PDB file of C-alpha atoms in Angstrom:
ATOM      1  CA  UNK A   1      21.980  -0.296 -14.753  1.00  0.00           C
ATOM      2  CA  UNK A   2      19.533  -3.215 -14.810  1.00  0.00           C
ATOM      3  CA  UNK A   3      19.782  -3.716 -11.235  1.00  0.00           C
ATOM      4  CA  UNK A   4      18.502  -0.335 -10.808  1.00  0.00           C
ATOM      5  CA  UNK A   5      15.424  -0.749 -13.420  1.00  0.00           C
ATOM      6  CA  UNK A   6      14.414  -4.147 -11.605  1.00  0.00           C
ATOM      7  CA  UNK A   7      14.335  -2.334  -8.311  1.00  0.00           C
ATOM      8  CA  UNK A   8      12.408   0.535  -9.553  1.00  0.00           C
ATOM      9  CA  UNK A   9       9.691  -2.015 -11.435  1.00  0.00           C
ATOM     10  CA  UNK A  10       9.718  -4.092  -8.200  1.00  0.00           C
ATOM     11  CA  UNK A  11      10.663  -7.331 -10.446  1.00  0.00           C
ATOM     12  CA  UNK A  12      13.055 -10.068 -10.178  1.00  0.00           C
ATOM     13  CA  UNK A  13      15.837 -11.131 -12.669  1.00  0.00           C
ATOM     14  CA  UNK A  14      13.863 -14.307 -13.285  1.00  0.00           C
ATOM     15  CA  UNK A  15      10.721 -12.258 -14.203  1.00  0.00           C
ATOM     16  CA  UNK A  16      12.572  -9.925 -16.411  1.00  0.00           C
ATOM     17  CA  UNK A  17      14.130 -12.993 -18.309  1.00  0.00           C
ATOM     18  CA  UNK A  18      10.635 -14.726 -18.657  1.00  0.00           C
ATOM     19  CA  UNK A  19       8.772 -11.521 -19.805  1.00  0.00           C
ATOM     20  CA  UNK A  20      11.425 -10.605 -22.430  1.00  0.00           C
ATOM     21  CA  UNK A  21      12.460 -14.017 -23.543  1.00  0.00           C
ATOM     22  CA  UNK A  22      16.205 -13.159 -22.957  1.00  0.00           C
ATOM     23  CA  UNK A  23      18.027 -15.860 -21.136  1.00  0.00           C
ATOM     24  CA  UNK A  24      18.287 -15.674 -17.536  1.00  0.00           C
ATOM     25  CA  UNK A  25      22.086 -16.124 -17.463  1.00  0.00           C
ATOM     26  CA  UNK A  26      22.372 -12.928 -19.685  1.00  0.00           C
ATOM     27  CA  UNK A  27      20.037 -11.051 -17.444  1.00  0.00           C
ATOM     28  CA  UNK A  28      22.033 -12.360 -14.478  1.00  0.00           C
ATOM     29  CA  UNK A  29      25.424 -11.117 -16.081  1.00  0.00           C
ATOM     30  CA  UNK A  30      24.068  -7.740 -16.721  1.00  0.00           C
ATOM     31  CA  UNK A  31      22.688  -7.464 -12.949  1.00  0.00           C
ATOM     32  CA  UNK A  32      26.137  -8.448 -11.535  1.00  0.00           C
ATOM     33  CA  UNK A  33      27.946  -6.179 -14.088  1.00  0.00           C
ATOM     34  CA  UNK A  34      29.598  -9.563 -15.852  1.00  0.00           C
ATOM     35  CA  UNK A  35      28.405  -8.029 -19.083  1.00  0.00           C
ATOM     36  CA  UNK A  36      27.961  -4.327 -19.884  1.00  0.00           C
ATOM     37  CA  UNK A  37      24.899  -3.205 -21.457  1.00  0.00           C
ATOM     38  CA  UNK A  38      26.962  -1.435 -24.294  1.00  0.00           C
ATOM     39  CA  UNK A  39      28.487  -4.982 -25.088  1.00  0.00           C
ATOM     40  CA  UNK A  40      24.885  -6.634 -25.514  1.00  0.00           C
ATOM     41  CA  UNK A  41      23.250  -7.473 -28.805  1.00  0.00           C
ATOM     42  CA  UNK A  42      20.993  -5.080 -30.537  1.00  0.00           C
ATOM     43  CA  UNK A  43      18.250  -7.523 -30.204  1.00  0.00           C
ATOM     44  CA  UNK A  44      18.721  -7.673 -26.329  1.00  0.00           C
ATOM     45  CA  UNK A  45      19.001  -4.117 -26.098  1.00  0.00           C
ATOM     46  CA  UNK A  46      15.670  -3.809 -27.929  1.00  0.00           C
ATOM     47  CA  UNK A  47      13.637  -5.885 -25.917  1.00  0.00           C
ATOM     48  CA  UNK A  48      14.997  -4.339 -22.397  1.00  0.00           C
ATOM     49  CA  UNK A  49      14.159  -1.177 -23.914  1.00  0.00           C
ATOM     50  CA  UNK A  50      10.699  -1.756 -24.870  1.00  0.00           C
ATOM     51  CA  UNK A  51      10.294  -3.494 -21.544  1.00  0.00           C
ATOM     52  CA  UNK A  52      11.210  -0.666 -19.600  1.00  0.00           C
ATOM     53  CA  UNK A  53       9.357   1.748 -21.647  1.00  0.00           C
ATOM     54  CA  UNK A  54      12.876   3.505 -22.509  1.00  0.00           C
ATOM     55  CA  UNK A  55      14.532   4.382 -25.665  1.00  0.00           C
ATOM     56  CA  UNK A  56      17.560   2.044 -26.639  1.00  0.00           C
ATOM     57  CA  UNK A  57      19.567   5.471 -26.803  1.00  0.00           C
ATOM     58  CA  UNK A  58      18.884   5.942 -23.189  1.00  0.00           C
ATOM     59  CA  UNK A  59      19.385   2.394 -22.150  1.00  0.00           C
ATOM     60  CA  UNK A  60      22.616   2.023 -23.794  1.00  0.00           C
ATOM     61  CA  UNK A  61      23.787   5.591 -22.337  1.00  0.00           C
ATOM     62  CA  UNK A  62      22.555   4.541 -18.963  1.00  0.00           C
ATOM     63  CA  UNK A  63      20.389   7.651 -18.773  1.00  0.00           C
ATOM     64  CA  UNK A  64      17.802   6.973 -16.205  1.00  0.00           C
ATOM     65  CA  UNK A  65      18.012  10.228 -14.325  1.00  0.00           C
ATOM     66  CA  UNK A  66      14.337  11.372 -14.901  1.00  0.00           C
ATOM     67  CA  UNK A  67      11.944  10.623 -11.935  1.00  0.00           C
ATOM     68  CA  UNK A  68       9.060   8.311 -12.965  1.00  0.00           C
ATOM     69  CA  UNK A  69       5.586   8.408 -11.489  1.00  0.00           C
ATOM     70  CA  UNK A  70       3.841   4.828 -11.875  1.00  0.00           C
ATOM     71  CA  UNK A  71       0.171   4.548 -12.363  1.00  0.00           C
ATOM     72  CA  UNK A  72      -1.593   1.264 -11.805  1.00  0.00           C
ATOM     73  CA  UNK A  73      -4.838  -0.152 -10.442  1.00  0.00           C
ATOM     74  CA  UNK A  74      -6.224  -3.399  -8.819  1.00  0.00           C
ATOM     75  CA  UNK A  75     -10.126  -3.273  -9.524  1.00  0.00           C
ATOM     76  CA  UNK A  76     -11.273   0.307  -8.595  1.00  0.00           C
ATOM     77  CA  UNK A  77      -8.255   0.888  -6.439  1.00  0.00           C
ATOM     78  CA  UNK A  78      -5.719   3.297  -8.169  1.00  0.00           C
ATOM     79  CA  UNK A  79      -2.393   3.073  -6.821  1.00  0.00           C
ATOM     80  CA  UNK A  80       0.190   5.773  -7.731  1.00  0.00           C
ATOM     81  CA  UNK A  81       4.188   5.172  -6.899  1.00  0.00           C
ATOM     82  CA  UNK A  82       6.283   8.107  -6.674  1.00  0.00           C
ATOM     83  CA  UNK A  83       9.936   7.596  -5.521  1.00  0.00           C
ATOM     84  CA  UNK A  84       9.360   5.653  -2.141  1.00  0.00           C
ATOM     85  CA  UNK A  85       5.962   6.845  -1.436  1.00  0.00           C
ATOM     86  CA  UNK A  86       2.677   4.788  -2.381  1.00  0.00           C
ATOM     87  CA  UNK A  87      -0.826   6.478  -2.727  1.00  0.00           C
ATOM     88  CA  UNK A  88      -3.916   4.256  -2.953  1.00  0.00           C
ATOM     89  CA  UNK A  89      -7.421   5.824  -3.336  1.00  0.00           C
ATOM     90  CA  UNK A  90     -10.873   4.443  -4.544  1.00  0.00           C
ATOM     91  CA  UNK A  91     -11.530   5.041  -8.125  1.00  0.00           C
ATOM     92  CA  UNK A  92     -14.893   4.772 -10.051  1.00  0.00           C
ATOM     93  CA  UNK A  93     -16.480   1.151  -9.318  1.00  0.00           C
ATOM     94  CA  UNK A  94     -16.620   0.440 -12.938  1.00  0.00           C
ATOM     95  CA  UNK A  95     -12.738   1.083 -13.369  1.00  0.00           C
ATOM     96  CA  UNK A  96     -10.982  -1.717 -15.334  1.00  0.00           C
ATOM     97  CA  UNK A  97      -7.578  -0.374 -16.215  1.00  0.00           C
ATOM     98  CA  UNK A  98      -5.687   2.662 -17.618  1.00  0.00           C
ATOM     99  CA  UNK A  99      -4.507   2.382 -21.121  1.00  0.00           C
ATOM    100  CA  UNK A 100      -2.683   5.117 -22.160  1.00  0.00           C
ATOM    101  CA  UNK A 101      -1.569   8.711 -21.057  1.00  0.00           C
ATOM    102  CA  UNK A 102      -3.040  11.563 -23.128  1.00  0.00           C
ATOM    103  CA  UNK A 103      -1.327  14.476 -21.800  1.00  0.00           C
ATOM    104  CA  UNK A 104      -0.291  16.384 -18.400  1.00  0.00           C
ATOM    105  CA  UNK A 105      -1.601  20.179 -17.852  1.00  0.00           C
ATOM    106  CA  UNK A 106      -0.844  21.962 -14.746  1.00  0.00           C
ATOM    107  CA  UNK A 107      -0.474  18.737 -12.864  1.00  0.00           C
ATOM    108  CA  UNK A 108      -3.826  17.381 -14.079  1.00  0.00           C
ATOM    109  CA  UNK A 109      -3.297  14.103 -15.916  1.00  0.00           C
ATOM    110  CA  UNK A 110      -5.609  13.042 -18.593  1.00  0.00           C
ATOM    111  CA  UNK A 111      -5.539   9.268 -19.103  1.00  0.00           C
ATOM    112  CA  UNK A 112      -7.201   7.001 -21.596  1.00  0.00           C
ATOM    113  CA  UNK A 113      -9.400   4.673 -19.474  1.00  0.00           C
ATOM    114  CA  UNK A 114     -11.207   1.479 -19.804  1.00  0.00           C
ATOM    115  CA  UNK A 115     -14.622   0.968 -17.890  1.00  0.00           C
ATOM    116  CA  UNK A 116     -17.533  -1.070 -17.990  1.00  0.00           C
ATOM    117  CA  UNK A 117     -21.007  -0.151 -18.792  1.00  0.00           C
ATOM    118  CA  UNK A 118     -24.390  -1.590 -17.489  1.00  0.00           C
ATOM    119  CA  UNK A 119     -23.868  -4.566 -19.693  1.00  0.00           C
ATOM    120  CA  UNK A 120     -20.349  -5.154 -18.331  1.00  0.00           C
ATOM    121  CA  UNK A 121     -19.298  -4.375 -21.577  1.00  0.00           C
ATOM    122  CA  UNK A 122     -15.858  -2.426 -21.941  1.00  0.00           C
ATOM    123  CA  UNK A 123     -15.644   0.906 -23.447  1.00  0.00           C
ATOM    124  CA  UNK A 124     -12.805   3.624 -23.622  1.00  0.00           C
ATOM    125  CA  UNK A 125     -13.043   7.120 -22.194  1.00  0.00           C
ATOM    126  CA  UNK A 126     -10.547   9.813 -21.053  1.00  0.00           C
ATOM    127  CA  UNK A 127     -10.406  10.258 -17.069  1.00  0.00           C
ATOM    128  CA  UNK A 128      -8.459  13.029 -15.262  1.00  0.00           C
ATOM    129  CA  UNK A 129      -6.556  12.794 -12.153  1.00  0.00           C
ATOM    130  CA  UNK A 130      -5.324  15.953 -10.418  1.00  0.00           C
ATOM    131  CA  UNK A 131      -1.699  15.086  -9.312  1.00  0.00           C
ATOM    132  CA  UNK A 132      -1.190  18.339  -7.600  1.00  0.00           C
ATOM    133  CA  UNK A 133      -4.422  17.799  -5.473  1.00  0.00           C
ATOM    134  CA  UNK A 134      -2.681  14.240  -4.358  1.00  0.00           C
ATOM    135  CA  UNK A 135       0.806  15.819  -3.876  1.00  0.00           C
ATOM    136  CA  UNK A 136      -0.732  18.219  -1.422  1.00  0.00           C
ATOM    137  CA  UNK A 137      -2.587  15.720   0.411  1.00  0.00           C
ATOM    138  CA  UNK A 138       0.223  12.903   0.779  1.00  0.00           C
ATOM    139  CA  UNK A 139       3.231  15.377   0.726  1.00  0.00           C
ATOM    140  CA  UNK A 140       4.686  14.014  -2.755  1.00  0.00           C
ATOM    141  CA  UNK A 141       6.654  17.066  -3.570  1.00  0.00           C
ATOM    142  CA  UNK A 142       5.345  17.157  -7.063  1.00  0.00           C
ATOM    143  CA  UNK A 143       6.108  20.279  -9.028  1.00  0.00           C
ATOM    144  CA  UNK A 144       3.517  21.501 -11.596  1.00  0.00           C
ATOM    145  CA  UNK A 145       6.283  23.002 -13.810  1.00  0.00           C
ATOM    146  CA  UNK A 146       8.382  20.039 -13.932  1.00  0.00           C
ATOM    147  CA  UNK A 147       6.454  16.909 -13.860  1.00  0.00           C
ATOM    148  CA  UNK A 148       7.946  13.502 -13.713  1.00  0.00           C
ATOM    149  CA  UNK A 149       7.695  10.682 -16.549  1.00  0.00           C
ATOM    150  CA  UNK A 150       4.346   9.401 -15.996  1.00  0.00           C
ATOM    151  CA  UNK A 151       4.128   5.263 -16.631  1.00  0.00           C
ATOM    152  CA  UNK A 152       1.224   3.177 -16.675  1.00  0.00           C
ATOM    153  CA  UNK A 153       2.304  -0.189 -14.572  1.00  0.00           C
ATOM    154  CA  UNK A 154       0.310  -3.415 -15.249  1.00  0.00           C
ATOM    155  CA  UNK A 155      -0.549  -5.982 -12.894  1.00  0.00           C
ATOM    156  CA  UNK A 156       0.395  -8.837 -15.432  1.00  0.00           C
ATOM    157  CA  UNK A 157      -0.992 -11.804 -13.651  1.00  0.00           C
ATOM    158  CA  UNK A 158      -4.420 -10.386 -12.869  1.00  0.00           C
ATOM    159  CA  UNK A 159      -4.975  -8.902 -16.382  1.00  0.00           C
ATOM    160  CA  UNK A 160      -3.557 -11.721 -18.143  1.00  0.00           C
ATOM    161  CA  UNK A 161      -5.881 -13.902 -16.399  1.00  0.00           C
ATOM    162  CA  UNK A 162      -8.923 -11.789 -17.170  1.00  0.00           C
ATOM    163  CA  UNK A 163      -7.940 -11.539 -20.930  1.00  0.00           C
ATOM    164  CA  UNK A 164      -7.202 -15.248 -21.386  1.00  0.00           C
ATOM    165  CA  UNK A 165     -10.487 -15.922 -19.579  1.00  0.00           C
ATOM    166  CA  UNK A 166     -12.410 -14.010 -22.067  1.00  0.00           C
ATOM    167  CA  UNK A 167     -10.322 -15.202 -25.299  1.00  0.00           C
ATOM    168  CA  UNK A 168     -11.640 -17.147 -27.936  1.00  0.00           C
ATOM    169  CA  UNK A 169      -8.099 -18.329 -28.952  1.00  0.00           C
ATOM    170  CA  UNK A 170      -4.433 -18.148 -27.245  1.00  0.00           C
ATOM    171  CA  UNK A 171      -1.557 -18.490 -29.328  1.00  0.00           C
ATOM    172  CA  UNK A 172       1.906 -16.973 -30.297  1.00  0.00           C
ATOM    173  CA  UNK A 173       1.822 -14.895 -27.177  1.00  0.00           C
ATOM    174  CA  UNK A 174      -1.387 -13.241 -28.466  1.00  0.00           C
ATOM    175  CA  UNK A 175      -4.971 -13.583 -27.085  1.00  0.00           C
ATOM    176  CA  UNK A 176      -7.585 -13.077 -29.295  1.00  0.00           C
ATOM    177  CA  UNK A 177     -10.954 -11.736 -27.982  1.00  0.00           C
ATOM    178  CA  UNK A 178     -14.195 -10.762 -29.306  1.00  0.00           C
ATOM    179  CA  UNK A 179     -15.153  -7.097 -29.701  1.00  0.00           C
ATOM    180  CA  UNK A 180     -18.060  -5.325 -30.656  1.00  0.00           C
ATOM    181  CA  UNK A 181     -19.336  -8.308 -32.641  1.00  0.00           C
ATOM    182  CA  UNK A 182     -22.317  -8.429 -34.914  1.00  0.00           C
ATOM    183  CA  UNK A 183     -23.594 -10.729 -38.004  1.00  0.00           C
ATOM    184  CA  UNK A 184     -22.316  -7.829 -40.295  1.00  0.00           C
ATOM    185  CA  UNK A 185     -19.480  -6.436 -38.995  1.00  0.00           C
ATOM    186  CA  UNK A 186     -17.333  -8.649 -36.419  1.00  0.00           C
ATOM    187  CA  UNK A 187     -14.274  -7.155 -35.130  1.00  0.00           C
ATOM    188  CA  UNK A 188     -11.584  -8.709 -32.774  1.00  0.00           C
ATOM    189  CA  UNK A 189      -9.495  -7.190 -30.098  1.00  0.00           C
ATOM    190  CA  UNK A 190      -5.724  -8.903 -30.114  1.00  0.00           C
ATOM    191  CA  UNK A 191      -3.698  -8.514 -27.045  1.00  0.00           C
ATOM    192  CA  UNK A 192       0.104  -8.981 -26.696  1.00  0.00           C
ATOM    193  CA  UNK A 193       0.304 -11.253 -23.700  1.00  0.00           C
ATOM    194  CA  UNK A 194       4.037 -10.181 -23.147  1.00  0.00           C
ATOM    195  CA  UNK A 195       3.343  -6.321 -23.052  1.00  0.00           C
ATOM    196  CA  UNK A 196      -0.716  -6.133 -22.098  1.00  0.00           C
ATOM    197  CA  UNK A 197      -1.119  -2.422 -23.336  1.00  0.00           C
ATOM    198  CA  UNK A 198      -0.023  -3.293 -26.731  1.00  0.00           C
ATOM    199  CA  UNK A 199      -3.134  -4.410 -28.985  1.00  0.00           C
ATOM    200  CA  UNK A 200      -4.833  -4.110 -31.917  1.00  0.00           C
ATOM    201  CA  UNK A 201      -8.694  -4.033 -33.290  1.00  0.00           C
ATOM    202  CA  UNK A 202      -9.120  -6.077 -36.318  1.00  0.00           C
ATOM    203  CA  UNK A 203     -12.307  -6.256 -38.568  1.00  0.00           C
ATOM    204  CA  UNK A 204     -12.757  -9.860 -39.336  1.00  0.00           C
ATOM    205  CA  UNK A 205     -14.840  -9.693 -42.321  1.00  0.00           C
ATOM    206  CA  UNK A 206     -12.109  -7.951 -44.219  1.00  0.00           C
ATOM    207  CA  UNK A 207      -9.018  -8.247 -42.024  1.00  0.00           C
ATOM    208  CA  UNK A 208      -8.822  -4.444 -41.938  1.00  0.00           C
ATOM    209  CA  UNK A 209      -7.046  -2.936 -38.820  1.00  0.00           C
ATOM    210  CA  UNK A 210      -9.118  -0.383 -36.946  1.00  0.00           C
ATOM    211  CA  UNK A 211      -6.284   0.622 -34.457  1.00  0.00           C
ATOM    212  CA  UNK A 212      -3.138  -0.688 -32.927  1.00  0.00           C
ATOM    213  CA  UNK A 213      -0.207   0.279 -30.979  1.00  0.00           C
ATOM    214  CA  UNK A 214       1.633  -3.162 -31.492  1.00  0.00           C
ATOM    215  CA  UNK A 215       4.813  -2.952 -33.519  1.00  0.00           C
ATOM    216  CA  UNK A 216       4.760  -3.554 -37.331  1.00  0.00           C
ATOM    217  CA  UNK A 217       6.575  -7.278 -36.825  1.00  0.00           C
ATOM    218  CA  UNK A 218       3.781  -8.213 -34.088  1.00  0.00           C
ATOM    219  CA  UNK A 219       0.787  -6.781 -36.101  1.00  0.00           C
ATOM    220  CA  UNK A 220       1.946  -8.844 -39.105  1.00  0.00           C
ATOM    221  CA  UNK A 221       1.927 -12.121 -36.899  1.00  0.00           C
ATOM    222  CA  UNK A 222      -1.446 -10.960 -35.284  1.00  0.00           C
ATOM    223  CA  UNK A 223      -2.927 -10.735 -38.885  1.00  0.00           C
ATOM    224  CA  UNK A 224      -1.440 -14.079 -40.017  1.00  0.00           C
ATOM    225  CA  UNK A 225      -2.698 -15.943 -37.062  1.00  0.00           C
ATOM    226  CA  UNK A 226      -6.208 -14.627 -37.494  1.00  0.00           C
ATOM    227  CA  UNK A 227      -6.330 -15.330 -41.272  1.00  0.00           C
ATOM    228  CA  UNK A 228      -4.881 -19.066 -40.903  1.00  0.00           C
ATOM    229  CA  UNK A 229      -7.427 -19.428 -38.011  1.00  0.00           C
ATOM    230  CA  UNK A 230     -10.370 -17.731 -39.722  1.00  0.00           C
ATOM    231  CA  UNK A 231     -12.663 -20.949 -39.908  1.00  0.00           C
ATOM    232  CA  UNK A 232     -11.987 -21.808 -36.194  1.00  0.00           C
ATOM    233  CA  UNK A 233     -12.586 -18.434 -34.921  1.00  0.00           C
ATOM    234  CA  UNK A 234     -15.913 -17.993 -37.028  1.00  0.00           C
ATOM    235  CA  UNK A 235     -16.958 -21.252 -35.474  1.00  0.00           C
ATOM    236  CA  UNK A 236     -16.152 -20.306 -31.773  1.00  0.00           C
ATOM    237  CA  UNK A 237     -17.804 -16.782 -32.261  1.00  0.00           C
ATOM    238  CA  UNK A 238     -20.923 -18.467 -33.618  1.00  0.00           C
ATOM    239  CA  UNK A 239     -20.838 -21.109 -30.374  1.00  0.00           C
ATOM    240  CA  UNK A 240     -20.678 -17.742 -27.899  1.00  0.00           C
ATOM    241  CA  UNK A 241     -23.500 -16.390 -29.922  1.00  0.00           C
ATOM    242  CA  UNK A 242     -21.566 -13.241 -31.033  1.00  0.00           C
ATOM    243  CA  UNK A 243     -22.637 -13.672 -34.455  1.00  0.00           C
TER     244      UNK A 243
END
């Protein structure tokens, strides 16, 4: 089961252990079958399910029968992987990354996407990808009536480097970056560096959370880190002329 998921995600057992915090020996035993997935701890099962974007129930039962189509990008190059096929094409010049799948309607994928404006600032906008047109062009064999599960794949190395480069503070597996800051209303964007698509937007003035897809536990940790480092964050923001 885990061996299949590793091959599908094209990562090593070592990387899985590093990304999830699960001991390498445990991952190795799961890959070789020395330990069965149903005999692992609930904590290990949760970490694996979260990492592979599966429910704990599906992972426990070994249910990975649904086809997956992976969407990713390197700069403006859009990459789509389905089964053993890979499609690459040029996207918009200002494309940064895909964030969230909104819906699929008649083979047209609606995806929340991050772009750069003329001032090199990030903004979010809905974008559309006609998977059926791509399927016809590259003979992917997609059926608009039975679409595979769409999964956004992140190039962790490149994205993590970009986020860390912009961060005003990196701690507790989180990168704290400025976002839409002014003297009246400073905001921070906080990224979970282990799960780059998990993030929250925090209003620094009163610590209100504007939006988040982090777990409750991660959100509490993020708030705690910001509150305990508030003075330092304020100071760095002022040095960077964000306030």
